[in-house]
Amino acid sequence: MTDEAGPWLVVGLGNPGREYAGNRHNVGFMVADLLAGRLGARFGRHKRAVAEVAEGRLGFGGPKLVLVRPLTYMNLSGGPVVALAQFHKIPADRVIAVHDELDIPYGQLRIKLGGGEGGHNGLRSMSKSLGTKDYVRVRFGIGRPPGRQDPADYVLSDFSTVERKELEFLVDRAADVVESVVTKGVEPTQNAYHGA
């Protein structure tokens, strides 16, 4: 498959800094890192956006991916995303946001085009900056916090020991989902992964 329609912008949502690296809120960064490894690409600071970017193609002559890790905090992610979308001339329907999702049980992945932000500050910032909600979301289920734990504290805490046993597999699966959206489309990807 060629990329006659142009590249895709794949945004791994997270917070910059070592102290956030293992947080549930940073699962988007984890997926972006794995995708960069698959492409044989390295992240580097972009000259026109507050973000790290890695670029490569899926397979020989396949679609081009522009992988993004915003270096702003989550609630300001939209600025770097829109700057890179404009720089690469990528329309919103070819933008994929990979993010944590409280309302989906841990280990489940959901794909959707458009819709609400569900209280996710990174998505809210992206929607506002892009001027639309019509971009693809790869939603990585992290589940609800236990007991009365504040959701903000929960997303900014590391995955549990039990969760970490499956995390590598699930991040790999999320990367597969991103590749499927790019090569096959949203609906076929939903059909393949929502039942799994």
mmCIF file with all atom_site columns, C-alpha atoms in Angstrom, residues 24-129:
data_model
loop_
_atom_site.group_PDB
_atom_site.id
_atom_site.type_symbol
_atom_site.label_atom_id
_atom_site.label_alt_id
_atom_site.label_comp_id
_atom_site.label_asym_id
_atom_site.label_entity_id
_atom_site.label_seq_id
_atom_site.pdbx_PDB_ins_code
_atom_site.Cartn_x
_atom_site.Cartn_y
_atom_site.Cartn_z
_atom_site.occupancy
_atom_site.B_iso_or_equiv
_atom_site.pdbx_formal_charge
_atom_site.auth_seq_id
_atom_site.auth_comp_id
_atom_site.auth_asym_id
_atom_site.auth_atom_id
_atom_site.pdbx_PDB_model_num
ATOM 1   C CA . ARG A 1 24  ? -0.585  5.161  33.171 1.00 0.00 ? 24  ARG A CA 1
ATOM 2   C CA . HIS A 1 25  ? -1.039  8.603  31.564 1.00 0.00 ? 25  HIS A CA 1
ATOM 3   C CA . ASN A 1 26  ? 2.131   7.981  29.507 1.00 0.00 ? 26  ASN A CA 1
ATOM 4   C CA . VAL A 1 27  ? 1.042   4.858  27.688 1.00 0.00 ? 27  VAL A CA 1
ATOM 5   C CA . GLY A 1 28  ? 0.832   6.911  24.472 1.00 0.00 ? 28  GLY A CA 1
ATOM 6   C CA . PHE A 1 29  ? 4.570   7.636  24.725 1.00 0.00 ? 29  PHE A CA 1
ATOM 7   C CA . MET A 1 30  ? 5.208   3.910  25.255 1.00 0.00 ? 30  MET A CA 1
ATOM 8   C CA . VAL A 1 31  ? 3.331   3.014  22.060 1.00 0.00 ? 31  VAL A CA 1
ATOM 9   C CA . ALA A 1 32  ? 5.087   5.779  20.075 1.00 0.00 ? 32  ALA A CA 1
ATOM 10  C CA . ASP A 1 33  ? 8.467   4.493  21.300 1.00 0.00 ? 33  ASP A CA 1
ATOM 11  C CA . LEU A 1 34  ? 7.654   0.962  20.150 1.00 0.00 ? 34  LEU A CA 1
ATOM 12  C CA . LEU A 1 35  ? 6.460   2.190  16.751 1.00 0.00 ? 35  LEU A CA 1
ATOM 13  C CA . ALA A 1 36  ? 9.686   4.178  16.321 1.00 0.00 ? 36  ALA A CA 1
ATOM 14  C CA . GLY A 1 37  ? 11.644  0.996  17.042 1.00 0.00 ? 37  GLY A CA 1
ATOM 15  C CA . ARG A 1 38  ? 9.642   -0.912 14.433 1.00 0.00 ? 38  ARG A CA 1
ATOM 16  C CA . LEU A 1 39  ? 10.349  1.807  11.862 1.00 0.00 ? 39  LEU A CA 1
ATOM 17  C CA . GLY A 1 40  ? 14.040  1.924  12.757 1.00 0.00 ? 40  GLY A CA 1
ATOM 18  C CA . ALA A 1 41  ? 13.573  5.618  13.563 1.00 0.00 ? 41  ALA A CA 1
ATOM 19  C CA . ARG A 1 42  ? 14.858  7.748  16.435 1.00 0.00 ? 42  ARG A CA 1
ATOM 20  C CA . PHE A 1 43  ? 13.122  10.596 18.164 1.00 0.00 ? 43  PHE A CA 1
ATOM 21  C CA . GLY A 1 44  ? 14.688  14.023 17.852 1.00 0.00 ? 44  GLY A CA 1
ATOM 22  C CA . ARG A 1 45  ? 13.625  17.509 18.835 1.00 0.00 ? 45  ARG A CA 1
ATOM 23  C CA . HIS A 1 46  ? 11.586  19.219 16.110 1.00 0.00 ? 46  HIS A CA 1
ATOM 24  C CA . LYS A 1 47  ? 12.641  22.714 15.065 1.00 0.00 ? 47  LYS A CA 1
ATOM 25  C CA . ARG A 1 48  ? 9.106   24.092 14.685 1.00 0.00 ? 48  ARG A CA 1
ATOM 26  C CA . ALA A 1 49  ? 7.177   22.383 17.480 1.00 0.00 ? 49  ALA A CA 1
ATOM 27  C CA . VAL A 1 50  ? 7.693   21.677 21.171 1.00 0.00 ? 50  VAL A CA 1
ATOM 28  C CA . ALA A 1 51  ? 7.882   17.960 20.505 1.00 0.00 ? 51  ALA A CA 1
ATOM 29  C CA . GLU A 1 52  ? 10.116  15.033 19.723 1.00 0.00 ? 52  GLU A CA 1
ATOM 30  C CA . VAL A 1 53  ? 9.475   13.514 16.305 1.00 0.00 ? 53  VAL A CA 1
ATOM 31  C CA . ALA A 1 54  ? 10.477  10.286 14.565 1.00 0.00 ? 54  ALA A CA 1
ATOM 32  C CA . GLU A 1 55  ? 9.661   9.543  10.924 1.00 0.00 ? 55  GLU A CA 1
ATOM 33  C CA . GLY A 1 56  ? 9.640   6.382  8.867  1.00 0.00 ? 56  GLY A CA 1
ATOM 34  C CA . ARG A 1 57  ? 7.661   4.166  6.528  1.00 0.00 ? 57  ARG A CA 1
ATOM 35  C CA . LEU A 1 58  ? 5.656   1.055  7.269  1.00 0.00 ? 58  LEU A CA 1
ATOM 36  C CA . GLY A 1 59  ? 7.472   -1.506 5.179  1.00 0.00 ? 59  GLY A CA 1
ATOM 37  C CA . PHE A 1 60  ? 9.134   -0.866 1.847  1.00 0.00 ? 60  PHE A CA 1
ATOM 38  C CA . GLY A 1 61  ? 7.314   2.007  0.115  1.00 0.00 ? 61  GLY A CA 1
ATOM 39  C CA . GLY A 1 62  ? 4.511   1.901  2.662  1.00 0.00 ? 62  GLY A CA 1
ATOM 40  C CA . PRO A 1 63  ? 2.715   4.782  4.311  1.00 0.00 ? 63  PRO A CA 1
ATOM 41  C CA . LYS A 1 64  ? 4.863   7.409  6.022  1.00 0.00 ? 64  LYS A CA 1
ATOM 42  C CA . LEU A 1 65  ? 4.363   7.874  9.756  1.00 0.00 ? 65  LEU A CA 1
ATOM 43  C CA . VAL A 1 66  ? 5.304   11.018 11.648 1.00 0.00 ? 66  VAL A CA 1
ATOM 44  C CA . LEU A 1 67  ? 5.467   9.896  15.285 1.00 0.00 ? 67  LEU A CA 1
ATOM 45  C CA . VAL A 1 68  ? 5.084   12.615 17.915 1.00 0.00 ? 68  VAL A CA 1
ATOM 46  C CA . ARG A 1 69  ? 5.793   12.882 21.632 1.00 0.00 ? 69  ARG A CA 1
ATOM 47  C CA . PRO A 1 70  ? 4.702   16.386 22.711 1.00 0.00 ? 70  PRO A CA 1
ATOM 48  C CA . LEU A 1 71  ? 7.153   17.942 25.186 1.00 0.00 ? 71  LEU A CA 1
ATOM 49  C CA . THR A 1 72  ? 4.468   20.117 26.731 1.00 0.00 ? 72  THR A CA 1
ATOM 50  C CA . TYR A 1 73  ? 2.395   18.748 29.553 1.00 0.00 ? 73  TYR A CA 1
ATOM 51  C CA . MET A 1 74  ? -0.701  16.782 28.608 1.00 0.00 ? 74  MET A CA 1
ATOM 52  C CA . ASN A 1 75  ? -3.116  19.725 28.812 1.00 0.00 ? 75  ASN A CA 1
ATOM 53  C CA . LEU A 1 76  ? -1.043  21.672 26.232 1.00 0.00 ? 76  LEU A CA 1
ATOM 54  C CA . SER A 1 77  ? -0.492  18.838 23.727 1.00 0.00 ? 77  SER A CA 1
ATOM 55  C CA . GLY A 1 78  ? -2.622  20.457 21.045 1.00 0.00 ? 78  GLY A CA 1
ATOM 56  C CA . GLY A 1 79  ? -0.120  23.219 20.230 1.00 0.00 ? 79  GLY A CA 1
ATOM 57  C CA . PRO A 1 80  ? 2.680   20.910 19.072 1.00 0.00 ? 80  PRO A CA 1
ATOM 58  C CA . VAL A 1 81  ? 0.179   18.623 17.322 1.00 0.00 ? 81  VAL A CA 1
ATOM 59  C CA . VAL A 1 82  ? -1.354  21.384 15.210 1.00 0.00 ? 82  VAL A CA 1
ATOM 60  C CA . ALA A 1 83  ? 2.101   22.845 14.453 1.00 0.00 ? 83  ALA A CA 1
ATOM 61  C CA . LEU A 1 84  ? 3.274   19.472 13.116 1.00 0.00 ? 84  LEU A CA 1
ATOM 62  C CA . ALA A 1 85  ? 0.031   18.793 11.241 1.00 0.00 ? 85  ALA A CA 1
ATOM 63  C CA . GLN A 1 86  ? 0.443   22.160 9.486  1.00 0.00 ? 86  GLN A CA 1
ATOM 64  C CA . PHE A 1 87  ? 4.173   21.644 8.889  1.00 0.00 ? 87  PHE A CA 1
ATOM 65  C CA . HIS A 1 88  ? 3.586   18.243 7.233  1.00 0.00 ? 88  HIS A CA 1
ATOM 66  C CA . LYS A 1 89  ? 0.227   19.267 5.648  1.00 0.00 ? 89  LYS A CA 1
ATOM 67  C CA . ILE A 1 90  ? -1.615  16.433 7.400  1.00 0.00 ? 90  ILE A CA 1
ATOM 68  C CA . PRO A 1 91  ? -5.424  16.746 7.678  1.00 0.00 ? 91  PRO A CA 1
ATOM 69  C CA . ALA A 1 92  ? -7.145  15.899 10.970 1.00 0.00 ? 92  ALA A CA 1
ATOM 70  C CA . ASP A 1 93  ? -8.581  12.641 9.629  1.00 0.00 ? 93  ASP A CA 1
ATOM 71  C CA . ARG A 1 94  ? -4.999  11.354 9.254  1.00 0.00 ? 94  ARG A CA 1
ATOM 72  C CA . VAL A 1 95  ? -4.093  12.214 12.855 1.00 0.00 ? 95  VAL A CA 1
ATOM 73  C CA . ILE A 1 96  ? -4.084  9.345  15.363 1.00 0.00 ? 96  ILE A CA 1
ATOM 74  C CA . ALA A 1 97  ? -3.980  10.047 19.110 1.00 0.00 ? 97  ALA A CA 1
ATOM 75  C CA . VAL A 1 98  ? -2.840  7.142  21.307 1.00 0.00 ? 98  VAL A CA 1
ATOM 76  C CA . HIS A 1 99  ? -3.964  7.711  24.889 1.00 0.00 ? 99  HIS A CA 1
ATOM 77  C CA . ASP A 1 100 ? -4.931  6.172  28.216 1.00 0.00 ? 100 ASP A CA 1
ATOM 78  C CA . GLU A 1 101 ? -8.642  5.661  28.853 1.00 0.00 ? 101 GLU A CA 1
ATOM 79  C CA . LEU A 1 102 ? -10.156 5.389  32.342 1.00 0.00 ? 102 LEU A CA 1
ATOM 80  C CA . ASP A 1 103 ? -13.549 4.207  31.076 1.00 0.00 ? 103 ASP A CA 1
ATOM 81  C CA . ILE A 1 104 ? -12.186 1.038  29.454 1.00 0.00 ? 104 ILE A CA 1
ATOM 82  C CA . PRO A 1 105 ? -10.983 -1.922 31.543 1.00 0.00 ? 105 PRO A CA 1
ATOM 83  C CA . TYR A 1 106 ? -7.240  -2.500 31.708 1.00 0.00 ? 106 TYR A CA 1
ATOM 84  C CA . GLY A 1 107 ? -5.977  -4.481 28.748 1.00 0.00 ? 107 GLY A CA 1
ATOM 85  C CA . GLN A 1 108 ? -8.720  -3.531 26.302 1.00 0.00 ? 108 GLN A CA 1
ATOM 86  C CA . LEU A 1 109 ? -8.167  -1.355 23.250 1.00 0.00 ? 109 LEU A CA 1
ATOM 87  C CA . ARG A 1 110 ? -10.792 0.657  21.427 1.00 0.00 ? 110 ARG A CA 1
ATOM 88  C CA . ILE A 1 111 ? -10.547 2.601  18.197 1.00 0.00 ? 111 ILE A CA 1
ATOM 89  C CA . LYS A 1 112 ? -12.814 5.447  17.172 1.00 0.00 ? 112 LYS A CA 1
ATOM 90  C CA . LEU A 1 113 ? -12.957 8.378  14.801 1.00 0.00 ? 113 LEU A CA 1
ATOM 91  C CA . GLY A 1 114 ? -14.135 11.584 16.441 1.00 0.00 ? 114 GLY A CA 1
ATOM 92  C CA . GLY A 1 115 ? -16.363 11.854 19.478 1.00 0.00 ? 115 GLY A CA 1
ATOM 93  C CA . GLY A 1 116 ? -15.950 13.403 22.896 1.00 0.00 ? 116 GLY A CA 1
ATOM 94  C CA . GLU A 1 117 ? -12.820 13.695 24.982 1.00 0.00 ? 117 GLU A CA 1
ATOM 95  C CA . GLY A 1 118 ? -14.173 11.924 28.080 1.00 0.00 ? 118 GLY A CA 1
ATOM 96  C CA . GLY A 1 119 ? -12.446 14.396 30.389 1.00 0.00 ? 119 GLY A CA 1
ATOM 97  C CA . HIS A 1 120 ? -9.015  13.659 28.899 1.00 0.00 ? 120 HIS A CA 1
ATOM 98  C CA . ASN A 1 121 ? -7.038  16.925 28.911 1.00 0.00 ? 121 ASN A CA 1
ATOM 99  C CA . GLY A 1 122 ? -4.709  15.847 26.090 1.00 0.00 ? 122 GLY A CA 1
ATOM 100 C CA . LEU A 1 123 ? -7.636  15.115 23.779 1.00 0.00 ? 123 LEU A CA 1
ATOM 101 C CA . ARG A 1 124 ? -9.385  18.333 24.809 1.00 0.00 ? 124 ARG A CA 1
ATOM 102 C CA . SER A 1 125 ? -6.255  20.326 23.916 1.00 0.00 ? 125 SER A CA 1
ATOM 103 C CA . MET A 1 126 ? -5.874  18.514 20.586 1.00 0.00 ? 126 MET A CA 1
ATOM 104 C CA . SER A 1 127 ? -9.520  19.071 19.625 1.00 0.00 ? 127 SER A CA 1
ATOM 105 C CA . LYS A 1 128 ? -9.322  22.760 20.482 1.00 0.00 ? 128 LYS A CA 1
ATOM 106 C CA . SER A 1 129 ? -6.048  23.294 18.597 1.00 0.00 ? 129 SER A CA 1
#
